[in-house]
Coordinates of N, CA and C in Angstrom, one line a residue:
X211 N 138.4 120.0 99.5 CA 138.2 118.7 99.1 C 138.5 118.6 97.6
X212 N 139.3 117.6 97.1 CA 139.6 117.5 95.7 C 138.4 117.0 95.0
X213 N 138.3 117.2 93.6 CA 137.2 116.8 92.8 C 137.1 115.2 92.9
X214 N 138.2 114.5 92.8 CA 138.2 113.1 92.9 C 137.6 112.5 94.2
X215 N 138.0 113.2 95.3 CA 137.5 112.7 96.6 C 136.0 113.0 96.7
X216 N 135.6 114.2 96.1 CA 134.2 114.5 96.2 C 133.4 113.6 95.4
X217 N 133.8 113.1 94.2 CA 133.1 112.2 93.4 C 133.1 110.8 94.1
X218 N 134.1 110.4 94.8 CA 134.1 109.2 95.5 C 133.1 109.2 96.6
X219 N 133.0 110.3 97.4 CA 132.0 110.4 98.4 C 130.6 110.4 97.9
X220 N 130.4 111.0 96.7 CA 129.1 111.0 96.1 C 128.7 109.6 95.7
X221 N 129.7 108.9 95.1 CA 129.4 107.5 94.6 C 129.1 106.6 95.8
X222 N 129.8 106.7 96.9 CA 129.6 105.9 98.1 C 128.2 106.3 98.7
X223 N 127.9 107.6 98.7 CA 126.6 108.0 99.2 C 125.4 107.4 98.4
X224 N 125.6 107.4 97.1 CA 124.5 106.8 96.2 C 124.4 105.3 96.4
X225 N 125.5 104.6 96.6 CA 125.4 103.2 96.9 C 124.7 102.9 98.2
X226 N 125.0 103.7 99.2 CA 124.4 103.6 100.5 C 122.9 103.8 100.4
X227 N 122.5 104.8 99.7 CA 121.1 105.1 99.5 C 120.4 103.9 98.8
X228 N 121.0 103.4 97.8 CA 120.4 102.3 97.0 C 120.2 101.1 97.9
X229 N 121.2 100.8 98.8 CA 121.1 99.6 99.6 C 120.0 99.8 100.7
X230 N 119.9 101.0 101.3 CA 119.0 101.2 102.4 C 117.6 101.3 101.9
X231 N 117.4 102.1 100.8 CA 116.0 102.2 100.2 C 115.6 100.9 99.6
X232 N 116.5 100.2 99.0 CA 116.2 98.9 98.4 C 115.8 97.9 99.5
X233 N 116.5 97.9 100.6 CA 116.1 97.0 101.7 C 114.7 97.3 102.3
X234 N 114.4 98.6 102.4 CA 113.2 99.0 103.0 C 112.0 98.6 102.1
X235 N 112.2 98.9 100.8 CA 111.1 98.6 99.8 C 110.9 97.1 99.7
X236 N 111.9 96.4 99.5 CA 111.8 94.9 99.3 C 111.3 94.2 100.5
X237 N 111.7 94.7 101.7 CA 111.2 94.1 102.9 C 109.8 94.3 103.1
X238 N 109.3 95.5 102.9 CA 107.9 95.8 103.1 C 107.0 95.0 102.0
X239 N 107.5 95.0 100.8 CA 106.8 94.2 99.8 C 106.7 92.7 100.1
X240 N 107.8 92.2 100.6 CA 107.8 90.8 100.9 C 106.9 90.5 102.1
X241 N 106.8 91.4 103.1 CA 106.0 91.2 104.2 C 104.5 91.1 103.8
X242 N 104.1 92.0 102.8 CA 102.7 92.1 102.5 C 102.3 91.1 101.3
X243 N 103.3 90.8 100.4 CA 102.8 90.1 99.2 C 103.5 88.8 99.0
X244 N 104.5 88.4 99.8 CA 105.1 87.1 99.7 C 104.6 86.2 100.9
X245 N 103.9 85.2 100.6 CA 103.3 84.4 101.7 C 104.3 83.5 102.4
X246 N 103.9 83.1 103.6 CA 104.7 82.0 104.3 C 106.0 82.5 104.8
X247 N 106.9 81.5 105.1 CA 108.1 81.7 105.7 C 109.1 82.5 104.8
X248 N 108.9 82.4 103.5 CA 109.8 83.2 102.6 C 109.7 84.7 102.8
X249 N 108.4 85.1 102.8 CA 108.1 86.5 103.0 C 108.6 87.0 104.3
X250 N 108.4 86.3 105.4 CA 108.9 86.6 106.7 C 110.4 86.7 106.8
X251 N 111.0 85.7 106.1 CA 112.5 85.7 106.2 C 113.1 86.9 105.4
X252 N 112.5 87.2 104.3 CA 113.0 88.4 103.6 C 112.9 89.6 104.4
X253 N 111.7 89.8 105.1 CA 111.5 90.9 105.9 C 112.5 91.0 107.0
X254 N 112.7 89.9 107.7 CA 113.7 89.9 108.8 C 115.1 90.3 108.3
X255 N 115.5 89.7 107.2 CA 116.8 90.0 106.7 C 117.0 91.5 106.3
X256 N 115.9 92.0 105.7 CA 116.0 93.4 105.3 C 116.0 94.4 106.5
X257 N 115.2 94.0 107.5 CA 115.2 94.8 108.8 C 116.6 94.7 109.4
X258 N 117.3 93.6 109.3 CA 118.7 93.5 109.8 C 119.6 94.5 109.0
X259 N 119.4 94.6 107.7 CA 120.2 95.5 106.9 C 119.9 96.9 107.3
X260 N 118.6 97.3 107.5 CA 118.3 98.6 107.9 C 118.9 99.0 109.3
X261 N 118.9 98.0 110.2 CA 119.5 98.3 111.5 C 121.0 98.4 111.5
X262 N 121.6 97.5 110.8 CA 123.1 97.3 110.9 C 123.9 98.1 109.9
X263 N 123.4 98.3 108.7 CA 124.2 98.9 107.6 C 124.5 100.4 107.9
X264 N 123.6 101.2 108.4 CA 124.0 102.6 108.6 C 125.2 102.8 109.6
X265 N 125.1 102.0 110.7 CA 126.2 102.1 111.7 C 127.5 101.5 111.1
X266 N 127.4 100.4 110.5 CA 128.6 99.8 109.9 C 129.2 100.7 108.8
X267 N 128.4 101.3 108.0 CA 128.9 102.2 107.0 C 129.5 103.4 107.6
X268 N 128.9 104.0 108.6 CA 129.4 105.2 109.3 C 130.8 104.9 109.9
X269 N 130.9 103.8 110.5 CA 132.2 103.5 111.2 C 133.3 102.9 110.2
X270 N 132.8 102.0 109.3 CA 133.8 101.3 108.4 C 134.2 102.1 107.2
X271 N 133.2 102.7 106.5 CA 133.5 103.4 105.3 C 133.7 104.9 105.4
X272 N 132.8 105.5 106.2 CA 133.0 106.9 106.5 C 134.2 107.2 107.5
X273 N 134.5 106.1 108.3 CA 135.5 106.2 109.3 C 135.3 107.4 110.2
X274 N 134.0 107.5 110.7 CA 133.7 108.6 111.6 C 133.4 107.9 113.0
X275 N 133.1 108.7 113.9 CA 132.7 108.1 115.2 C 131.4 108.6 115.7
X276 N 130.7 107.8 116.5 CA 129.4 108.1 117.0 C 129.5 109.1 118.1
X277 N 128.7 110.2 118.1 CA 128.7 111.2 119.2 C 127.4 111.2 119.9
X278 N 127.4 111.1 121.2 CA 126.2 111.2 122.0 C 125.9 112.7 122.2
X279 N 124.7 113.1 121.9 CA 124.2 114.5 122.1 C 123.0 114.4 123.1
X280 N 123.2 115.0 124.2 CA 122.1 115.0 125.2 C 121.0 116.0 124.8
X281 N 119.8 115.6 125.1 CA 118.7 116.4 124.6 C 118.6 117.8 125.4
X282 N 118.3 118.8 124.7 CA 118.0 120.1 125.4 C 116.5 120.3 125.6
X283 N 116.2 121.1 126.6 CA 114.8 121.4 126.8 C 114.1 122.0 125.5
X284 N 114.9 122.8 124.8 CA 114.4 123.4 123.6 C 114.0 122.4 122.6
X285 N 114.9 121.4 122.4 CA 114.6 120.3 121.4 C 113.4 119.5 121.9
X286 N 113.3 119.1 123.1 CA 112.1 118.3 123.6 C 110.8 119.1 123.5
X287 N 110.9 120.4 123.8 CA 109.7 121.2 123.7 C 109.3 121.4 122.2
X288 N 110.3 121.6 121.3 CA 110.0 121.7 119.9 C 109.4 120.4 119.4
X289 N 110.0 119.2 119.8 CA 109.5 117.9 119.3 C 108.1 117.6 119.8
X290 N 107.9 118.0 121.1 CA 106.5 117.8 121.6 C 105.5 118.6 120.9
X291 N 105.8 119.9 120.7 CA 104.8 120.8 120.1 C 104.5 120.3 118.6
X292 N 105.6 120.0 117.9 CA 105.5 119.5 116.6 C 104.7 118.2 116.5
X293 N 105.1 117.3 117.4 CA 104.4 116.0 117.4 C 102.9 116.0 117.7
X294 N 102.6 116.9 118.7 CA 101.1 117.0 119.0 C 100.4 117.6 117.9
X295 N 101.0 118.6 117.2 CA 100.4 119.2 116.0 C 100.2 118.1 114.9
X296 N 101.2 117.3 114.7 CA 101.1 116.2 113.7 C 100.0 115.2 114.0
X297 N 100.0 114.8 115.3 CA 99.1 113.8 115.8 C 97.6 114.4 115.6
X298 N 97.5 115.7 115.9 CA 96.2 116.3 115.8 C 95.7 116.3 114.3
X299 N 96.6 116.6 113.4 CA 96.3 116.6 112.0 C 95.9 115.2 111.5
X300 N 96.7 114.2 111.9 CA 96.4 112.8 111.5 C 95.0 112.4 112.0
X301 N 94.8 112.6 113.3 CA 93.5 112.2 113.9 C 92.3 112.9 113.3
X302 N 92.5 114.2 113.0 CA 91.4 115.0 112.4 C 91.1 114.5 111.0
X303 N 92.2 114.2 110.2 CA 92.0 113.7 108.9 C 91.3 112.4 108.9
X304 N 91.7 111.6 109.8 CA 91.0 110.2 109.9 C 89.6 110.3 110.3
X305 N 89.2 111.1 111.3 CA 87.9 111.2 111.8 C 87.0 112.0 110.8
X306 N 87.5 112.9 110.0 CA 86.7 113.7 109.1 C 86.6 113.1 107.7
X307 N 87.6 112.4 107.3 CA 87.6 111.8 105.9 C 88.0 110.4 105.9
X308 N 89.1 110.1 106.6 CA 89.7 108.7 106.5 C 88.7 107.6 106.8
X309 N 87.9 107.7 107.8 CA 87.0 106.7 108.2 C 86.1 106.3 107.1
X310 N 85.6 107.3 106.4 CA 84.7 107.0 105.3 C 85.4 106.4 104.1
X311 N 86.7 106.6 103.9 CA 87.4 106.1 102.8 C 87.9 104.7 103.0
X312 N 88.2 104.4 104.2 CA 88.9 103.1 104.5 C 87.8 102.0 104.7
X313 N 88.1 100.8 104.2 CA 87.3 99.6 104.4 C 88.0 98.9 105.5
X314 N 87.3 98.9 106.7 CA 87.9 98.2 107.9 C 88.2 96.8 107.7
X315 N 87.3 96.1 106.8 CA 87.6 94.6 106.6 C 88.9 94.4 105.9
X316 N 89.2 95.3 104.9 CA 90.4 95.1 104.2 C 91.6 95.3 105.1
X317 N 91.5 96.3 106.0 CA 92.5 96.6 107.0 C 92.7 95.4 107.9
X318 N 91.6 94.8 108.3 CA 91.7 93.7 109.3 C 92.3 92.5 108.6
X319 N 91.9 92.2 107.3 CA 92.5 91.1 106.6 C 94.0 91.2 106.4
X320 N 94.4 92.4 106.1 CA 95.9 92.6 106.0 C 96.6 92.5 107.3
X321 N 96.0 93.0 108.4 CA 96.6 93.0 109.7 C 96.6 91.5 110.2
X322 N 95.6 90.7 109.8 CA 95.5 89.3 110.3 C 96.7 88.5 109.8
X323 N 97.2 88.9 108.6 CA 98.4 88.1 108.0 C 99.6 88.2 108.9
X324 N 99.7 89.3 109.7 CA 100.9 89.4 110.6 C 100.5 89.4 112.1
X325 N 99.3 88.9 112.4 CA 98.9 88.6 113.7 C 98.4 89.9 114.5
X326 N 98.1 91.0 113.8 CA 97.8 92.2 114.5 C 96.3 92.3 114.9
X327 N 95.5 91.2 114.6 CA 94.1 91.3 115.0 C 93.9 90.7 116.4
X328 N 94.9 90.3 117.1 CA 94.8 89.9 118.5 C 95.1 91.1 119.4
X329 N 94.2 91.5 120.2 CA 94.4 92.8 121.0 C 95.7 92.9 121.7
X330 N 96.1 91.9 122.5 CA 97.3 92.0 123.3 C 98.5 92.1 122.4
X331 N 98.5 91.4 121.3 CA 99.6 91.4 120.4 C 99.7 92.8 119.7
X332 N 98.5 93.4 119.4 CA 98.5 94.7 118.8 C 99.0 95.8 119.8
X333 N 98.6 95.6 121.1 CA 99.1 96.6 122.1 C 100.6 96.6 122.2
X334 N 101.2 95.3 122.2 CA 102.6 95.2 122.2 C 103.3 95.8 121.0
X335 N 102.6 95.5 119.8 CA 103.2 96.1 118.6 C 103.1 97.6 118.6
X336 N 102.0 98.2 119.2 CA 101.8 99.6 119.2 C 102.9 100.3 120.1
X337 N 103.2 99.6 121.2 CA 104.3 100.2 122.0 C 105.6 100.2 121.2
X338 N 105.9 99.0 120.6 CA 107.1 99.0 119.8 C 107.1 100.0 118.6
X339 N 106.0 100.1 118.0 CA 105.8 101.0 116.8 C 106.0 102.5 117.3
X340 N 105.5 102.8 118.4 CA 105.6 104.2 118.9 C 106.9 104.5 119.5
X341 N 107.5 103.6 120.3 CA 108.7 103.9 121.1 C 110.0 103.5 120.3
X342 N 110.0 102.3 119.8 CA 111.2 101.8 119.2 C 111.3 102.1 117.7
X343 N 110.2 101.8 117.0 CA 110.3 102.0 115.5 C 110.5 103.4 115.1
X344 N 109.9 104.3 115.9 CA 110.1 105.8 115.6 C 111.6 106.1 115.7
X345 N 112.3 105.6 116.8 CA 113.7 105.8 117.0 C 114.5 105.2 115.8
X346 N 114.2 104.0 115.5 CA 114.9 103.3 114.4 C 114.8 104.0 113.1
X347 N 113.5 104.5 112.8 CA 113.3 105.2 111.5 C 114.1 106.6 111.5
X348 N 114.2 107.2 112.7 CA 115.0 108.5 112.7 C 116.4 108.2 112.5
X349 N 116.9 107.1 113.2 CA 118.3 106.7 113.0 C 118.6 106.4 111.6
X350 N 117.7 105.7 110.9 CA 118.0 105.3 109.5 C 117.8 106.5 108.5
X351 N 116.6 107.1 108.6 CA 116.2 108.0 107.6 C 116.7 109.5 107.8
X352 N 116.9 109.9 109.0 CA 117.5 111.2 109.2 C 119.0 111.2 109.5
X353 N 119.4 110.4 110.5 CA 120.8 110.4 110.8 C 121.7 109.9 109.7
X354 N 121.2 108.8 109.0 CA 122.0 108.3 107.9 C 121.6 108.7 106.5
X355 N 120.4 108.5 106.2 CA 119.9 108.8 104.8 C 120.0 110.3 104.5
X356 N 119.5 111.1 105.4 CA 119.5 112.5 105.1 C 121.0 113.0 104.9
X357 N 121.9 112.5 105.7 CA 123.3 112.9 105.6 C 123.9 112.5 104.3
X358 N 123.5 111.3 103.8 CA 123.9 110.8 102.5 C 123.3 111.7 101.4
X359 N 122.1 112.1 101.5 CA 121.4 112.9 100.5 C 122.2 114.3 100.5
X360 N 122.6 114.8 101.6 CA 123.3 116.1 101.7 C 124.7 116.0 101.0
X361 N 125.2 114.8 100.8 CA 126.5 114.6 100.1 C 126.2 114.7 98.6
X362 N 125.0 114.2 98.2 CA 124.7 114.2 96.7 C 124.2 115.5 96.2
X363 N 123.3 116.1 97.0 CA 122.7 117.4 96.5 C 122.7 118.4 97.6
X364 N 122.6 119.7 97.3 CA 122.6 120.8 98.2 C 121.2 121.0 98.8
X365 N 121.2 121.8 99.9 CA 119.9 122.2 100.4 C 119.2 123.2 99.5
X366 N 117.9 123.2 99.4 CA 117.0 122.3 100.2 C 116.7 121.0 99.5
X367 N 117.4 120.7 98.5 CA 117.1 119.4 97.7 C 117.4 118.2 98.5
X368 N 118.3 118.2 99.5 CA 118.6 117.1 100.3 C 117.4 116.8 101.2
X369 N 116.7 117.8 101.7 CA 115.5 117.6 102.5 C 114.5 116.8 101.7
X370 N 114.3 117.3 100.4 CA 113.2 116.6 99.6 C 113.7 115.2 99.2
X371 N 114.9 115.0 98.8 CA 115.4 113.7 98.4 C 115.3 112.7 99.6
X372 N 115.7 113.1 100.8 CA 115.6 112.2 101.9 C 114.1 111.9 102.2
X373 N 113.2 112.9 102.1 CA 111.8 112.7 102.3 C 111.3 111.7 101.3
X374 N 111.7 111.8 100.1 CA 111.3 110.8 99.0 C 111.7 109.4 99.4
X375 N 113.0 109.3 99.8 CA 113.5 108.0 100.1 C 112.7 107.4 101.3
X376 N 112.3 108.2 102.2 CA 111.6 107.8 103.4 C 110.2 107.4 103.0
X377 N 109.6 107.9 102.0 CA 108.2 107.7 101.6 C 108.0 106.4 100.8
X378 N 109.0 106.0 100.0 CA 108.8 104.9 99.1 C 108.2 103.6 99.7
X379 N 108.8 103.2 100.8 CA 108.3 101.9 101.4 C 107.0 102.1 102.1
X380 N 106.7 103.4 102.5 CA 105.4 103.7 103.1 C 104.3 103.6 102.0
X381 N 104.6 103.9 100.8 CA 103.6 103.8 99.7 C 103.1 102.3 99.6
X382 N 104.1 101.4 99.7 CA 103.8 100.0 99.6 C 102.9 99.6 100.8
X383 N 103.3 100.1 102.0 CA 102.6 99.7 103.2 C 101.1 100.3 103.2
X384 N 101.0 101.5 102.8 CA 99.7 102.1 102.7 C 98.8 101.4 101.7
X385 N 99.3 101.1 100.6 CA 98.5 100.3 99.5 C 98.1 99.0 100.0
X386 N 99.1 98.3 100.7 CA 98.8 96.9 101.2 C 97.8 96.9 102.3
X387 N 97.9 97.8 103.2 CA 97.1 97.7 104.4 C 95.7 98.4 104.3
X388 N 95.6 99.4 103.3 CA 94.3 100.1 103.2 C 93.6 99.6 101.9
X389 N 94.3 99.2 100.9 CA 93.6 98.9 99.6 C 92.8 100.0 99.0
X390 N 93.2 101.3 99.3 CA 92.5 102.4 98.9 C 93.5 103.4 98.2
X391 N 93.2 103.7 96.9 CA 94.1 104.6 96.2 C 94.2 106.0 96.7
X392 N 93.1 106.6 97.1 CA 93.1 107.9 97.6 C 93.8 108.0 98.9
X393 N 93.6 107.0 99.8 CA 94.3 107.0 101.1 C 95.8 106.8 100.9
X394 N 96.1 106.0 99.9 CA 97.6 105.8 99.6 C 98.2 107.1 99.1
X395 N 97.5 107.8 98.2 CA 98.1 109.0 97.7 C 98.2 110.1 98.8
X396 N 97.1 110.3 99.5 CA 97.2 111.4 100.5 C 98.1 111.0 101.7
X397 N 98.0 109.7 102.0 CA 98.9 109.3 103.1 C 100.3 109.4 102.8
X398 N 100.7 109.1 101.5 CA 102.1 109.2 101.0 C 102.5 110.6 101.0
X399 N 101.6 111.5 100.6 CA 102.0 113.0 100.7 C 102.2 113.4 102.1
X400 N 101.4 112.9 103.0 CA 101.6 113.2 104.4 C 102.9 112.7 104.9
X401 N 103.3 111.5 104.6 CA 104.6 110.9 105.0 C 105.7 111.7 104.4
X402 N 105.6 112.1 103.1 CA 106.6 112.9 102.5 C 106.8 114.3 103.3
X403 N 105.7 114.9 103.6 CA 105.7 116.1 104.3 C 106.4 116.0 105.7
X404 N 106.0 114.9 106.4 CA 106.6 114.6 107.7 C 108.1 114.4 107.6
X405 N 108.5 113.6 106.6 CA 109.9 113.3 106.4 C 110.7 114.6 106.2
X406 N 110.1 115.5 105.4 CA 110.8 116.8 105.1 C 110.9 117.6 106.4
X407 N 109.9 117.6 107.2 CA 109.9 118.4 108.4 C 110.9 117.8 109.4
X408 N 111.0 116.5 109.5 CA 112.0 115.9 110.4 C 113.4 116.1 109.9
X409 N 113.6 116.1 108.6 CA 114.9 116.4 108.1 C 115.3 117.8 108.4
X410 N 114.4 118.7 108.3 CA 114.6 120.1 108.7 C 115.0 120.2 110.2
X411 N 114.3 119.4 111.0 CA 114.6 119.4 112.5 C 116.0 118.9 112.7
X412 N 116.4 117.9 112.0 CA 117.7 117.3 112.1 C 118.7 118.4 111.7
X413 N 118.4 119.1 110.6 CA 119.3 120.1 110.1 C 119.4 121.2 111.1
X414 N 118.3 121.6 111.8 CA 118.3 122.7 112.7 C 119.0 122.4 114.0
X415 N 118.8 121.2 114.6 CA 119.3 120.9 115.9 C 120.6 120.0 115.8
X416 N 120.9 119.4 114.7 CA 122.0 118.5 114.5 C 121.9 117.3 115.5
X417 N 120.7 116.9 115.9 CA 120.5 115.7 116.7 C 119.1 115.2 116.4
X418 N 118.8 114.0 116.9 CA 117.6 113.3 116.6 C 116.5 113.5 117.6
X419 N 116.7 114.3 118.7 CA 115.8 114.3 119.8 C 114.4 114.9 119.4
X420 N 114.4 116.1 118.7 CA 113.2 116.7 118.3 C 112.5 115.9 117.3
X421 N 113.2 115.3 116.4 CA 112.7 114.4 115.4 C 112.0 113.2 116.0
X422 N 112.7 112.6 117.0 CA 112.2 111.4 117.6 C 110.9 111.6 118.4
X423 N 110.9 112.7 119.2 CA 109.8 112.9 120.1 C 108.5 113.2 119.2
X424 N 108.7 114.0 118.2 CA 107.6 114.3 117.3 C 107.1 113.1 116.5
X425 N 108.1 112.3 116.1 CA 107.8 111.1 115.3 C 107.0 110.1 116.2
X426 N 107.4 109.9 117.4 CA 106.7 109.0 118.3 C 105.3 109.5 118.6
X427 N 105.0 110.7 118.7 CA 103.7 111.2 119.0 C 102.8 111.0 117.7
X428 N 103.4 111.3 116.5 CA 102.7 111.0 115.3 C 102.3 109.5 115.1
X429 N 103.3 108.7 115.5 CA 103.0 107.2 115.4 C 102.0 106.8 116.4
X430 N 102.0 107.4 117.6 CA 100.9 107.1 118.5 C 99.5 107.4 118.0
X431 N 99.4 108.5 117.2 CA 98.1 108.7 116.6 C 97.7 107.7 115.6
X432 N 98.7 107.2 114.8 CA 98.5 106.1 113.9 C 98.1 104.8 114.6
X433 N 98.7 104.5 115.7 CA 98.4 103.3 116.5 C 97.0 103.4 117.0
X434 N 96.5 104.6 117.4 CA 95.1 104.8 117.9 C 94.2 104.5 116.7
X435 N 94.5 105.0 115.5 CA 93.7 104.7 114.4 C 93.6 103.3 114.1
X436 N 94.7 102.6 114.2 CA 94.8 101.2 114.0 C 93.9 100.4 114.9
X437 N 93.9 100.8 116.2 CA 93.1 100.2 117.2 C 91.6 100.4 116.9
X438 N 91.2 101.6 116.5 CA 89.9 101.9 116.1 C 89.4 101.0 114.9
X439 N 90.2 100.9 113.9 CA 89.8 100.2 112.7 C 89.7 98.7 113.0
X440 N 90.6 98.2 113.8 CA 90.7 96.7 114.1 C 89.7 96.3 115.1
X441 N 89.4 97.1 116.1 CA 88.7 96.5 117.2 C 87.4 97.3 117.6
X442 N 87.2 98.5 117.0 CA 86.1 99.3 117.4 C 85.1 99.6 116.2
X443 N 85.7 100.1 115.1 CA 84.9 100.6 114.0 C 84.2 99.5 113.3
X444 N 82.8 99.5 113.3 CA 82.0 98.5 112.6 C 82.0 97.2 113.2
X445 N 82.5 97.1 114.5 CA 82.5 95.8 115.2 C 81.3 95.7 116.0
X446 N 80.5 94.7 115.9 CA 79.3 94.5 116.7 C 79.7 94.1 118.1

């Protein structure tokens, strides 16, 4: 590859990262801190960018083609083992420390702004969060963002850079939903670690299956914590 072509690819990768990370951060901030229809509209638009831009960029600018990779038993087993371990750590951290740090009323007030304090709505959201959102995040942050990071920097720095990109909008979400600095710090470190692990899984298997299965199980643990905080903990 010529130096000029390499610089062009790096420039394009940097622009792609700025667009995706910018959409994720601005969308989450708008959802939590911009009231009314304006905040919801910004969030919907940015979600559309996150869904559509990676595939459009991959096909239109990279001029590559999408390849279907069937899951292997080894990948599913690895994803399940990793996901159960992650879920166990998340639940243990919550039950041992998190419950005492979190103010359930602050969590409920933040959740009420987006309708999550209605049990049936929350259950529907939990299914989406666990099954669909985990897949979308792997598609965006591993399949697309990690590969762009790998254009900009070499391993292992691409793993760390992609994990950082993945963490930024989660910092805003943790701060907005918990209102607790310690939870935000430790939760963000956990998200960064998980993002790095999933990037390594993608690097190892060259597919999203192990990443997705483990991500879904980790998100299931988070959904269980959400249910406890919203409907069980401290509720008479």
